[in-house]
mmCIF file of C-alpha atoms in Angstrom:
data_model
loop_
_atom_site.group_PDB
_atom_site.id
_atom_site.type_symbol
_atom_site.label_atom_id
_atom_site.label_comp_id
_atom_site.label_asym_id
_atom_site.label_seq_id
_atom_site.Cartn_x
_atom_site.Cartn_y
_atom_site.Cartn_z
ATOM 1 C CA UNK A 1394 6.667 16.739 -6.713
ATOM 2 C CA UNK A 1395 6.689 12.939 -6.873
ATOM 3 C CA UNK A 1396 7.102 12.783 -3.084
ATOM 4 C CA UNK A 1397 3.652 14.273 -2.391
ATOM 5 C CA UNK A 1398 1.413 11.426 -1.196
ATOM 6 C CA UNK A 1399 -2.184 11.082 -0.014
ATOM 7 C CA UNK A 1400 -3.789 8.137 1.760
ATOM 8 C CA UNK A 1401 -7.543 8.732 1.692
ATOM 9 C CA UNK A 1402 -10.615 6.995 3.078
ATOM 10 C CA UNK A 1403 -13.794 8.635 1.781
ATOM 11 C CA UNK A 1404 -17.562 8.228 1.589
ATOM 12 C CA UNK A 1405 -17.160 6.846 -1.947
ATOM 13 C CA UNK A 1406 -15.624 3.570 -0.757
ATOM 14 C CA UNK A 1407 -16.021 3.425 3.027
ATOM 15 C CA UNK A 1408 -19.266 3.286 4.975
ATOM 16 C CA UNK A 1409 -19.643 6.509 6.979
ATOM 17 C CA UNK A 1410 -19.925 4.496 10.214
ATOM 18 C CA UNK A 1411 -16.611 2.791 9.475
ATOM 19 C CA UNK A 1412 -14.952 6.152 8.861
ATOM 20 C CA UNK A 1413 -15.559 6.949 12.513
ATOM 21 C CA UNK A 1414 -13.024 4.243 13.463
ATOM 22 C CA UNK A 1415 -10.303 6.238 11.691
ATOM 23 C CA UNK A 1416 -10.984 9.590 13.344
ATOM 24 C CA UNK A 1417 -8.279 10.709 15.788
ATOM 25 C CA UNK A 1418 -9.266 12.950 18.679
ATOM 26 C CA UNK A 1419 -7.312 16.202 19.124
ATOM 27 C CA UNK A 1420 -5.752 15.013 22.384
ATOM 28 C CA UNK A 1421 -4.110 12.010 20.713
ATOM 29 C CA UNK A 1422 -3.242 13.442 17.308
ATOM 30 C CA UNK A 1423 0.166 14.877 18.183
ATOM 31 C CA UNK A 1424 1.505 11.746 19.893
ATOM 32 C CA UNK A 1425 0.274 9.508 17.069
ATOM 33 C CA UNK A 1426 1.843 11.659 14.343
ATOM 34 C CA UNK A 1427 5.123 11.830 16.261
ATOM 35 C CA UNK A 1428 5.147 8.033 16.451
ATOM 36 C CA UNK A 1429 4.385 7.801 12.717
ATOM 37 C CA UNK A 1430 7.091 10.299 11.671
ATOM 38 C CA UNK A 1431 9.738 8.659 13.832
ATOM 39 C CA UNK A 1432 8.976 5.097 12.743
ATOM 40 C CA UNK A 1433 8.434 5.691 9.023
ATOM 41 C CA UNK A 1434 10.789 8.634 8.471
ATOM 42 C CA UNK A 1435 8.119 10.996 7.078
ATOM 43 C CA UNK A 1436 9.442 14.588 6.897
ATOM 44 C CA UNK A 1437 6.099 16.409 6.574
ATOM 45 C CA UNK A 1438 2.514 15.351 7.271
ATOM 46 C CA UNK A 1439 -0.948 16.587 8.139
ATOM 47 C CA UNK A 1440 -4.231 14.847 8.872
ATOM 48 C CA UNK A 1441 -7.748 15.781 7.664
ATOM 49 C CA UNK A 1442 -10.987 14.424 9.136
ATOM 50 C CA UNK A 1443 -14.466 15.564 8.087
ATOM 51 C CA UNK A 1444 -17.895 13.956 8.274
ATOM 52 C CA UNK A 1445 -17.216 12.023 5.048
ATOM 53 C CA UNK A 1446 -13.447 11.594 4.747
ATOM 54 C CA UNK A 1447 -10.235 10.820 6.625
ATOM 55 C CA UNK A 1448 -7.024 11.661 4.753
ATOM 56 C CA UNK A 1449 -3.299 11.731 5.462
ATOM 57 C CA UNK A 1450 -1.279 14.144 3.326
ATOM 58 C CA UNK A 1451 2.479 13.766 3.528
ATOM 59 C CA UNK A 1452 5.746 14.461 1.758
ATOM 60 C CA UNK A 1453 8.192 11.586 1.585
ATOM 61 C CA UNK A 1454 9.924 9.088 -0.685
ATOM 62 C CA UNK A 1455 7.590 6.177 0.054
ATOM 63 C CA UNK A 1456 5.798 3.851 -2.347
ATOM 64 C CA UNK A 1457 2.113 3.464 -1.433
ATOM 65 C CA UNK A 1458 2.161 -0.322 -1.436
ATOM 66 C CA UNK A 1459 -0.221 -2.475 0.599
ATOM 67 C CA UNK A 1460 2.626 -3.279 2.999
ATOM 68 C CA UNK A 1461 3.468 0.394 3.520
ATOM 69 C CA UNK A 1462 -0.161 1.396 4.095
ATOM 70 C CA UNK A 1463 -0.694 -1.518 6.488
ATOM 71 C CA UNK A 1464 2.436 -0.450 8.384
ATOM 72 C CA UNK A 1465 1.263 3.179 8.265
ATOM 73 C CA UNK A 1466 -2.114 2.316 9.798
ATOM 74 C CA UNK A 1467 -0.483 0.070 12.380
ATOM 75 C CA UNK A 1468 1.784 2.918 13.521
ATOM 76 C CA UNK A 1469 -1.262 5.214 13.811
ATOM 77 C CA UNK A 1470 -2.614 2.878 16.533
ATOM 78 C CA UNK A 1471 -6.214 2.801 15.294
ATOM 79 C CA UNK A 1472 -8.545 1.121 17.774
ATOM 80 C CA UNK A 1473 -9.721 -1.394 15.178
ATOM 81 C CA UNK A 1474 -9.324 -5.206 15.207
ATOM 82 C CA UNK A 1475 -6.475 -6.291 12.942
ATOM 83 C CA UNK A 1476 -8.757 -8.314 10.632
ATOM 84 C CA UNK A 1477 -11.040 -5.268 10.218
ATOM 85 C CA UNK A 1478 -8.057 -2.989 9.672
ATOM 86 C CA UNK A 1479 -6.952 -5.258 6.829
ATOM 87 C CA UNK A 1480 -10.329 -4.694 5.135
ATOM 88 C CA UNK A 1481 -9.543 -0.979 4.898
ATOM 89 C CA UNK A 1482 -6.735 -1.784 2.468
ATOM 90 C CA UNK A 1483 -9.374 -2.633 -0.110
ATOM 91 C CA UNK A 1484 -11.145 0.690 0.526
ATOM 92 C CA UNK A 1485 -8.217 3.091 0.506
ATOM 93 C CA UNK A 1486 -7.534 5.662 -2.233
ATOM 94 C CA UNK A 1487 -3.843 6.274 -2.948
ATOM 95 C CA UNK A 1488 -2.511 9.335 -4.725
ATOM 96 C CA UNK A 1489 1.049 10.349 -5.568
ATOM 97 C CA UNK A 1490 2.695 13.294 -7.332
ATOM 98 C CA UNK A 1491 0.523 15.322 -9.720
ATOM 99 C CA UNK A 1492 -2.417 12.996 -9.093
ATOM 100 C CA UNK A 1493 -2.179 13.755 -5.353
ATOM 101 C CA UNK A 1494 -1.988 17.497 -6.000
ATOM 102 C CA UNK A 1495 -4.997 17.368 -8.327
ATOM 103 C CA UNK A 1496 -6.968 15.364 -5.750
ATOM 104 C CA UNK A 1497 -6.200 17.846 -2.951
ATOM 105 C CA UNK A 1498 -7.159 20.816 -5.109
ATOM 106 C CA UNK A 1499 -10.418 19.154 -6.222
ATOM 107 C CA UNK A 1500 -11.241 18.156 -2.653
ATOM 108 C CA UNK A 1501 -10.650 21.672 -1.304
ATOM 109 C CA UNK A 1502 -12.776 23.130 -4.101
ATOM 110 C CA UNK A 1503 -15.551 20.717 -3.024
ATOM 111 C CA UNK A 1504 -15.596 18.879 -6.338
ATOM 112 C CA UNK A 1505 -15.342 15.533 -4.511
ATOM 113 C CA UNK A 1506 -17.722 16.240 -1.620
ATOM 114 C CA UNK A 1507 -21.050 14.595 -0.882
ATOM 115 C CA UNK A 1508 -22.528 18.030 -1.588
ATOM 116 C CA UNK A 1509 -20.650 19.638 -4.501
ATOM 117 C CA UNK A 1510 -19.817 23.285 -3.889
ATOM 118 C CA UNK A 1511 -19.957 23.165 -0.072
ATOM 119 C CA UNK A 1512 -17.416 25.804 1.000
ATOM 120 C CA UNK A 1513 -16.892 24.409 4.492
ATOM 121 C CA UNK A 1514 -14.410 21.809 3.189
ATOM 122 C CA UNK A 1515 -11.802 24.506 2.451
ATOM 123 C CA UNK A 1516 -12.028 25.798 6.020
ATOM 124 C CA UNK A 1517 -11.725 22.243 7.341
ATOM 125 C CA UNK A 1518 -8.595 21.552 5.274
ATOM 126 C CA UNK A 1519 -7.015 24.843 6.375
ATOM 127 C CA UNK A 1520 -7.725 24.165 10.059
ATOM 128 C CA UNK A 1521 -6.296 20.640 9.745
ATOM 129 C CA UNK A 1522 -3.119 21.920 8.102
ATOM 130 C CA UNK A 1523 -2.665 24.806 10.549
ATOM 131 C CA UNK A 1524 -3.035 22.492 13.552
ATOM 132 C CA UNK A 1525 -0.292 20.190 12.248
ATOM 133 C CA UNK A 1526 1.853 23.133 11.129
ATOM 134 C CA UNK A 1527 1.680 24.701 14.604
ATOM 135 C CA UNK A 1528 2.766 21.358 16.083
ATOM 136 C CA UNK A 1529 5.781 21.234 13.770
ATOM 137 C CA UNK A 1530 4.610 18.383 11.502
ATOM 138 C CA UNK A 1531 4.754 20.296 8.207
ATOM 139 C CA UNK A 1532 7.533 22.054 6.341
ATOM 140 C CA UNK A 1533 8.419 24.083 3.279
ATOM 141 C CA UNK A 1534 6.787 21.902 0.631
ATOM 142 C CA UNK A 1535 3.387 21.564 2.291
ATOM 143 C CA UNK A 1536 3.443 25.290 3.088
ATOM 144 C CA UNK A 1537 3.875 26.151 -0.599
ATOM 145 C CA UNK A 1538 1.238 23.603 -1.584
ATOM 146 C CA UNK A 1539 -1.298 24.990 0.909
ATOM 147 C CA UNK A 1540 -0.732 28.548 -0.309
ATOM 148 C CA UNK A 1541 -1.538 27.448 -3.860
ATOM 149 C CA UNK A 1542 -4.442 25.248 -2.709
ATOM 150 C CA UNK A 1543 -6.136 28.169 -0.937
ATOM 151 C CA UNK A 1544 -5.565 30.451 -3.927
ATOM 152 C CA UNK A 1545 -7.068 27.856 -6.268
ATOM 153 C CA UNK A 1546 -10.146 27.229 -4.118
ATOM 154 C CA UNK A 1547 -10.843 30.952 -3.773
ATOM 155 C CA UNK A 1548 -10.665 31.340 -7.545
ATOM 156 C CA UNK A 1549 -13.059 28.422 -8.091
ATOM 157 C CA UNK A 1550 -15.577 29.815 -5.594
ATOM 158 C CA UNK A 1551 -15.200 33.335 -7.042
ATOM 159 C CA UNK A 1552 -15.165 32.689 -10.778
ATOM 160 C CA UNK A 1553 -17.641 29.796 -11.050
ATOM 161 C CA UNK A 1554 -21.198 29.283 -9.823
ATOM 162 C CA UNK A 1555 -20.347 26.038 -8.073
ATOM 163 C CA UNK A 1556 -21.406 27.257 -4.622
ATOM 164 C CA UNK A 1557 -23.763 30.141 -5.328
ATOM 165 C CA UNK A 1558 -27.158 28.464 -5.523
ATOM 166 C CA UNK A 1559 -28.340 26.858 -2.257
ATOM 167 C CA UNK A 1560 -29.369 23.221 -2.339
ATOM 168 C CA UNK A 1561 -30.463 22.517 1.235
ATOM 169 C CA UNK A 1562 -34.206 22.637 1.908
ATOM 170 C CA UNK A 1563 -33.600 24.802 4.985
ATOM 171 C CA UNK A 1564 -31.612 27.419 3.035
ATOM 172 C CA UNK A 1565 -34.186 27.497 0.249
ATOM 173 C CA UNK A 1566 -37.075 27.732 2.724
ATOM 174 C CA UNK A 1567 -35.413 30.673 4.436
ATOM 175 C CA UNK A 1568 -34.878 32.441 1.104
ATOM 176 C CA UNK A 1569 -38.523 31.931 0.155
ATOM 177 C CA UNK A 1570 -39.578 33.170 3.570
ATOM 178 C CA UNK A 1571 -37.506 36.333 3.139
ATOM 179 C CA UNK A 1572 -39.359 37.074 -0.124
ATOM 180 C CA UNK A 1573 -42.695 37.339 1.703
ATOM 181 C CA UNK A 1574 -43.872 40.558 3.372
ATOM 182 C CA UNK A 1575 -43.677 39.790 7.075
ATOM 183 C CA UNK A 1576 -44.433 42.117 9.966
ATOM 184 C CA UNK A 1577 -41.529 43.175 12.150
ATOM 185 C CA UNK A 1578 -40.505 40.295 14.473
ATOM 186 C CA UNK A 1579 -43.357 38.020 13.314
ATOM 187 C CA UNK A 1580 -45.040 35.473 15.569
ATOM 188 C CA UNK A 1581 -43.587 32.121 14.506
ATOM 189 C CA UNK A 1582 -45.413 28.917 15.322
ATOM 190 C CA UNK A 1583 -43.062 25.903 15.150
ATOM 191 C CA UNK A 1584 -44.815 22.535 14.913
ATOM 192 C CA UNK A 1585 -42.386 19.649 15.290
ATOM 193 C CA UNK A 1586 -38.893 19.850 16.785
ATOM 194 C CA UNK A 1587 -36.958 17.494 14.512
ATOM 195 C CA UNK A 1588 -33.671 18.361 12.814
ATOM 196 C CA UNK A 1589 -35.254 20.223 9.879
ATOM 197 C CA UNK A 1590 -37.336 22.534 12.082
ATOM 198 C CA UNK A 1591 -34.423 22.960 14.486
ATOM 199 C CA UNK A 1592 -32.163 24.149 11.673
ATOM 200 C CA UNK A 1593 -34.705 26.522 10.172
ATOM 201 C CA UNK A 1594 -35.730 27.969 13.549
ATOM 202 C CA UNK A 1595 -32.079 28.508 14.527
ATOM 203 C CA UNK A 1596 -31.481 30.145 11.144
ATOM 204 C CA UNK A 1597 -34.352 32.554 11.831
ATOM 205 C CA UNK A 1598 -33.043 33.287 15.319
ATOM 206 C CA UNK A 1599 -29.600 34.014 13.868
ATOM 207 C CA UNK A 1600 -31.282 36.592 11.630
ATOM 208 C CA UNK A 1601 -32.831 38.421 14.604
ATOM 209 C CA UNK A 1602 -36.234 36.715 14.817
ATOM 210 C CA UNK A 1603 -37.174 36.062 18.438
ATOM 211 C CA UNK A 1604 -40.939 35.491 18.769
ATOM 212 C CA UNK A 1605 -41.321 31.684 18.713
ATOM 213 C CA UNK A 1606 -43.602 29.075 20.245
ATOM 214 C CA UNK A 1607 -42.904 25.328 19.873
ATOM 215 C CA UNK A 1608 -45.272 22.345 19.712
ATOM 216 C CA UNK A 1609 -44.131 18.737 19.517
ATOM 217 C CA UNK A 1610 -45.454 15.257 20.306
ATOM 218 C CA UNK A 1611 -42.580 14.689 22.737
ATOM 219 C CA UNK A 1612 -42.590 17.503 25.280
ATOM 220 C CA UNK A 1613 -38.921 16.986 26.219
ATOM 221 C CA UNK A 1614 -37.789 17.594 22.620
ATOM 222 C CA UNK A 1615 -40.046 20.636 22.354
ATOM 223 C CA UNK A 1616 -38.538 22.011 25.572
ATOM 224 C CA UNK A 1617 -34.974 21.526 24.305
ATOM 225 C CA UNK A 1618 -35.624 23.540 21.137
ATOM 226 C CA UNK A 1619 -37.687 26.097 23.051
ATOM 227 C CA UNK A 1620 -34.777 26.785 25.417
ATOM 228 C CA UNK A 1621 -32.485 27.519 22.473
ATOM 229 C CA UNK A 1622 -35.087 29.882 21.005
ATOM 230 C CA UNK A 1623 -36.074 31.422 24.360
ATOM 231 C CA UNK A 1624 -39.642 30.335 23.607
ATOM 232 C CA UNK A 1625 -42.584 28.574 25.245
ATOM 233 C CA UNK A 1626 -43.215 24.902 24.437
ATOM 234 C CA UNK A 1627 -46.316 22.708 24.496
ATOM 235 C CA UNK A 1628 -47.322 19.148 23.599
ATOM 236 C CA UNK A 1629 -48.807 18.775 20.121
ATOM 237 C CA UNK A 1630 -52.120 17.745 21.667
ATOM 238 C CA UNK A 1631 -52.501 21.322 22.971
ATOM 239 C CA UNK A 1632 -52.296 22.896 19.500
ATOM 240 C CA UNK A 1633 -56.109 22.998 19.214
ATOM 241 C CA UNK A 1634 -56.225 25.194 22.324
ATOM 242 C CA UNK A 1635 -53.604 27.723 21.203
ATOM 243 C CA UNK A 1636 -55.200 31.195 20.922
ATOM 244 C CA UNK A 1637 -52.275 33.625 20.612
ATOM 245 C CA UNK A 1638 -52.284 33.718 16.784
ATOM 246 C CA UNK A 1639 -49.351 33.536 14.397
ATOM 247 C CA UNK A 1640 -47.831 35.177 11.333
ATOM 248 C CA UNK A 1641 -45.625 32.290 10.199
ATOM 249 C CA UNK A 1642 -46.190 28.581 10.723
ATOM 250 C CA UNK A 1643 -43.235 26.218 10.288
ATOM 251 C CA UNK A 1644 -44.329 22.599 10.362
ATOM 252 C CA UNK A 1645 -42.455 19.357 9.880
ATOM 253 C CA UNK A 1646 -43.678 16.292 11.745
ATOM 254 C CA UNK A 1647 -43.438 12.609 10.992
ATOM 255 C CA UNK A 1648 -47.197 12.165 10.895
ATOM 256 C CA UNK A 1649 -48.424 9.726 8.196
ATOM 257 C CA UNK A 1650 -51.183 12.153 7.151
ATOM 258 C CA UNK A 1651 -52.052 15.850 7.398
ATOM 259 C CA UNK A 1652 -52.416 17.114 10.980
ATOM 260 C CA UNK A 1653 -53.736 20.618 10.235
ATOM 261 C CA UNK A 1654 -57.211 20.578 8.725
ATOM 262 C CA UNK A 1655 -59.528 23.534 8.076
ATOM 263 C CA UNK A 1656 -61.123 23.385 11.542
ATOM 264 C CA UNK A 1657 -57.783 23.413 13.358
ATOM 265 C CA UNK A 1658 -56.444 26.139 11.068
ATOM 266 C CA UNK A 1659 -59.482 28.333 11.743
ATOM 267 C CA UNK A 1660 -58.960 27.809 15.467
ATOM 268 C CA UNK A 1661 -55.295 28.835 15.215
ATOM 269 C CA UNK A 1662 -56.252 32.006 13.311
ATOM 270 C CA UNK A 1663 -58.314 33.048 16.345
ATOM 271 C CA UNK A 1664 -60.449 35.419 14.279
ATOM 272 C CA UNK A 1665 -57.668 36.923 12.135
ATOM 273 C CA UNK A 1666 -58.277 37.116 8.385
ATOM 274 C CA UNK A 1667 -54.920 38.311 6.963
ATOM 275 C CA UNK A 1668 -52.797 36.150 4.692
ATOM 276 C CA UNK A 1669 -50.440 33.895 6.649
ATOM 277 C CA UNK A 1670 -47.171 32.232 5.641
ATOM 278 C CA UNK A 1671 -46.897 28.467 6.061
ATOM 279 C CA UNK A 1672 -43.617 26.623 5.592
ATOM 280 C CA UNK A 1673 -44.568 22.954 5.333
ATOM 281 C CA UNK A 1674 -41.440 20.795 5.174
ATOM 282 C CA UNK A 1675 -43.110 17.504 6.067
ATOM 283 C CA UNK A 1676 -43.426 14.503 3.751
ATOM 284 C CA UNK A 1677 -46.331 13.927 3.397
ATOM 285 C CA UNK A 1678 -47.468 17.510 3.963
ATOM 286 C CA UNK A 1679 -48.752 18.451 7.410
ATOM 287 C CA UNK A 1680 -51.273 20.894 5.919
ATOM 288 C CA UNK A 1681 -54.480 19.446 4.501
ATOM 289 C CA UNK A 1682 -55.022 20.497 0.862
ATOM 290 C CA UNK A 1683 -58.490 21.873 1.696
ATOM 291 C CA UNK A 1684 -56.925 24.546 3.919
ATOM 292 C CA UNK A 1685 -55.291 26.062 0.838
ATOM 293 C CA UNK A 1686 -58.707 26.239 -0.807
ATOM 294 C CA UNK A 1687 -60.505 27.755 2.196
ATOM 295 C CA UNK A 1688 -57.960 30.374 3.312
ATOM 296 C CA UNK A 1689 -55.512 32.911 1.798
ATOM 297 C CA UNK A 1690 -52.060 31.435 2.427
ATOM 298 C CA UNK A 1691 -48.547 32.030 1.164
ATOM 299 C CA UNK A 1692 -47.569 28.359 1.028
ATOM 300 C CA UNK A 1693 -43.966 27.137 0.928
ATOM 301 C CA UNK A 1694 -43.837 23.351 0.744
ATOM 302 C CA UNK A 1695 -41.084 20.798 0.483
ATOM 303 C CA UNK A 1696 -41.745 19.394 -3.011
ATOM 304 C CA UNK A 1697 -41.351 22.787 -4.692
ATOM 305 C CA UNK A 1698 -38.171 23.422 -2.682
ATOM 306 C CA UNK A 1699 -36.780 20.034 -3.690
ATOM 307 C CA UNK A 1700 -37.392 20.867 -7.344
ATOM 308 C CA UNK A 1701 -35.359 24.069 -6.907
ATOM 309 C CA UNK A 1702 -32.662 22.141 -5.043
ATOM 310 C CA UNK A 1703 -32.352 19.581 -7.859
ATOM 311 C CA UNK A 1704 -32.086 22.362 -10.423
ATOM 312 C CA UNK A 1705 -29.388 24.085 -8.347
ATOM 313 C CA UNK A 1706 -27.485 20.808 -7.920
ATOM 314 C CA UNK A 1707 -27.448 20.342 -11.689
ATOM 315 C CA UNK A 1708 -26.207 23.910 -12.146
ATOM 316 C CA UNK A 1709 -23.392 23.160 -9.710
ATOM 317 C CA UNK A 1710 -22.409 20.027 -11.622
ATOM 318 C CA UNK A 1711 -22.436 22.071 -14.827
ATOM 319 C CA UNK A 1712 -19.647 24.175 -13.283
ATOM 320 C CA UNK A 1713 -17.289 21.220 -12.751
ATOM 321 C CA UNK A 1714 -15.555 21.693 -16.101
ATOM 322 C CA UNK A 1715 -14.858 25.375 -15.391
ATOM 323 C CA UNK A 1716 -13.564 24.494 -11.927
ATOM 324 C CA UNK A 1717 -11.253 21.813 -13.340
ATOM 325 C CA UNK A 1718 -9.788 24.330 -15.806
ATOM 326 C CA UNK A 1719 -8.917 26.687 -12.945
ATOM 327 C CA UNK A 1720 -7.304 23.797 -11.065
ATOM 328 C CA UNK A 1721 -5.254 22.763 -14.127
ATOM 329 C CA UNK A 1722 -3.987 26.319 -14.627
ATOM 330 C CA UNK A 1723 -2.929 26.578 -10.993
ATOM 331 C CA UNK A 1724 -1.125 23.228 -11.115
ATOM 332 C CA UNK A 1725 0.695 24.359 -14.263
ATOM 333 C CA UNK A 1726 1.788 27.565 -12.482
ATOM 334 C CA UNK A 1727 2.698 25.727 -9.287
ATOM 335 C CA UNK A 1728 5.149 23.187 -10.744
ATOM 336 C CA UNK A 1729 7.839 25.707 -11.802
ATOM 337 C CA UNK A 1730 7.486 27.443 -8.433
ATOM 338 C CA UNK A 1731 8.349 24.167 -6.717
ATOM 339 C CA UNK A 1732 11.390 23.715 -8.968
ATOM 340 C CA UNK A 1733 12.484 27.284 -8.305
ATOM 341 C CA UNK A 1734 12.089 26.815 -4.570
ATOM 342 C CA UNK A 1735 14.166 23.632 -4.743
ATOM 343 C CA UNK A 1736 16.962 25.586 -6.463
ATOM 344 C CA UNK A 1737 16.721 28.361 -3.866
ATOM 345 C CA UNK A 1738 17.043 25.873 -1.031
ATOM 346 C CA UNK A 1739 19.926 24.085 -2.757
ATOM 347 C CA UNK A 1740 21.700 27.413 -3.380
ATOM 348 C CA UNK A 1741 21.056 28.667 0.142
ATOM 349 C CA UNK A 1742 24.617 27.783 1.221
ATOM 350 C CA UNK A 1743 26.313 29.549 -1.708
ATOM 351 C CA UNK A 1744 26.695 32.949 0.044
ATOM 352 C CA UNK A 1745 28.179 31.341 3.177
ATOM 353 C CA UNK A 1746 30.588 29.223 1.129
ATOM 354 C CA UNK A 1747 31.799 32.261 -0.838
ATOM 355 C CA UNK A 1748 32.287 34.228 2.387
ATOM 356 C CA UNK A 1749 34.310 31.304 3.783
ATOM 357 C CA UNK A 1750 36.518 31.301 0.654
ATOM 358 C CA UNK A 1751 37.012 35.068 0.990
ATOM 359 C CA UNK A 1752 37.933 34.798 4.671
ATOM 360 C CA UNK A 1753 40.428 31.978 3.969
ATOM 361 C CA UNK A 1754 42.013 33.927 1.115
ATOM 362 C CA UNK A 1755 42.408 37.146 3.125
ATOM 363 C CA UNK A 1756 43.354 35.676 6.486
ATOM 364 C CA UNK A 1757 45.442 32.660 5.458
ATOM 365 C CA UNK A 1758 46.434 32.187 1.800
ATOM 366 C CA UNK A 1759 47.311 35.821 0.994
ATOM 367 C CA UNK A 1760 47.671 37.197 4.517
ATOM 368 C CA UNK A 1761 51.422 37.893 4.175
ATOM 369 C CA UNK A 1762 51.004 39.640 0.793
ATOM 370 C CA UNK A 1763 48.180 41.808 2.099
ATOM 371 C CA UNK A 1764 50.258 43.014 5.052
ATOM 372 C CA UNK A 1765 52.834 44.386 2.597
ATOM 373 C CA UNK A 1766 50.252 46.464 0.684
ATOM 374 C CA UNK A 1767 49.956 50.174 1.360
ATOM 375 C CA UNK A 1768 46.548 51.368 2.663
ATOM 376 C CA UNK A 1769 45.403 52.757 -0.687
ATOM 377 C CA UNK A 1770 46.157 49.534 -2.560
ATOM 378 C CA UNK A 1771 44.475 47.482 0.171
ATOM 379 C CA UNK A 1772 41.348 49.690 -0.079
ATOM 380 C CA UNK A 1773 41.146 49.128 -3.854
ATOM 381 C CA UNK A 1774 41.613 45.388 -3.362
ATOM 382 C CA UNK A 1775 38.809 45.327 -0.780
ATOM 383 C CA UNK A 1776 36.459 47.034 -3.263
ATOM 384 C CA UNK A 1777 37.344 44.528 -5.977
ATOM 385 C CA UNK A 1778 36.814 41.578 -3.636
ATOM 386 C CA UNK A 1779 33.465 42.952 -2.370
ATOM 387 C CA UNK A 1780 32.315 43.435 -5.970
ATOM 388 C CA UNK A 1781 33.397 39.930 -6.965
ATOM 389 C CA UNK A 1782 31.750 38.425 -3.861
ATOM 390 C CA UNK A 1783 28.348 39.947 -4.708
ATOM 391 C CA UNK A 1784 28.596 38.792 -8.313
ATOM 392 C CA UNK A 1785 29.628 35.258 -7.351
ATOM 393 C CA UNK A 1786 26.606 35.065 -5.055
ATOM 394 C CA UNK A 1787 24.121 36.526 -7.520
ATOM 395 C CA UNK A 1788 25.225 35.026 -10.841
ATOM 396 C CA UNK A 1789 24.701 31.293 -10.057
ATOM 397 C CA UNK A 1790 21.232 31.951 -8.668
ATOM 398 C CA UNK A 1791 20.200 34.039 -11.669
ATOM 399 C CA UNK A 1792 21.589 31.435 -14.068
ATOM 400 C CA UNK A 1793 19.809 28.598 -12.256
ATOM 401 C CA UNK A 1794 16.471 30.429 -12.466
ATOM 402 C CA UNK A 1795 17.027 31.204 -16.160
ATOM 403 C CA UNK A 1796 17.727 27.525 -16.842
ATOM 404 C CA UNK A 1797 14.508 26.607 -15.038
ATOM 405 C CA UNK A 1798 12.511 29.113 -17.086
ATOM 406 C CA UNK A 1799 13.988 27.794 -20.359
ATOM 407 C CA UNK A 1800 13.284 24.187 -19.351
ATOM 408 C CA UNK A 1801 9.697 25.042 -18.447
ATOM 409 C CA UNK A 1802 9.193 26.825 -21.764
ATOM 410 C CA UNK A 1803 10.594 23.792 -23.600
ATOM 411 C CA UNK A 1804 8.293 21.416 -21.663
ATOM 412 C CA UNK A 1805 5.241 23.585 -22.436
ATOM 413 C CA UNK A 1806 5.966 23.825 -26.182
#
């Protein structure tokens, strides 16, 4: 267990822009890891890169000293000036043994993410491992560790509430929108084509909504989003002339003050009097407060969603203790499995050795005596030898496992 090591650069200590210097493209990863393994004699390794972390997980008898990490990074051929590369030594997190295992489990359970409870991290870790496994960079130890890591993460996501309550404004807005009574395939008016509106509109499209129209100050940006939504697009200045009506308005612009007043809203209604749904994700709000007074509106706005998000974030943090308990239990179960596997590997040659001894005894040491035996006596001898061979193979393995169990019980008492 002591040979498990992690060299980690994360959002906690490294600026996200600087992390980009440590990302290795897929085309270069294999050659760089081969160079690293050959030069530093590392038996097993895999590499993880996400939007807020770069980590190297490996199995080897190396001390994580400054000199080793500097040599490690040098062999990885990062395209970073040497003086800048030296600065990373003050920003690196080093983990070894149980501490490394605990870190990897917590990371994969999203306890150390920018957004606690984000399930995507587990998928990212699995993909990173599988890529290196398929290229032959991992072995028996990391395979066993990954099996337990995946089991642990699934238990955390299943038996705690750490990922159940959404905390992104887009997810919460969509949930609120689903609670309203909308007509089938509603007319959706999208005002603004920034990232927030893009994400929400794409979310709606994914859930089979298809009747969109897009307005934006910059026509090119409106056209880009409109193409993805198979919708028409117009400059924001044309909003006052839009006469096709709407059922849902999604608005999020960067305007310093409200852009939809009562007169413009009345124009957009085009004579309709039913209650509309407005999702206003702008700060400050795009909808003038007077519109809410003058017209019946189901209003979903960003401040109320942020309040829900903050509550959900706190609920996720409240689950950290339960998640840590699950991780501790899995580590406790994992350690004897590693010891048992080590015994199995060490004992793997026992059957072959016993067969060699048998062959030498029958064909060399006692060959002359065996030729003088009558067939019946030789048959009995063969049965005795076969019986003894099976027992000599089985008994040491059983005894070794029993010793492990007793030692584990003693350590736990």
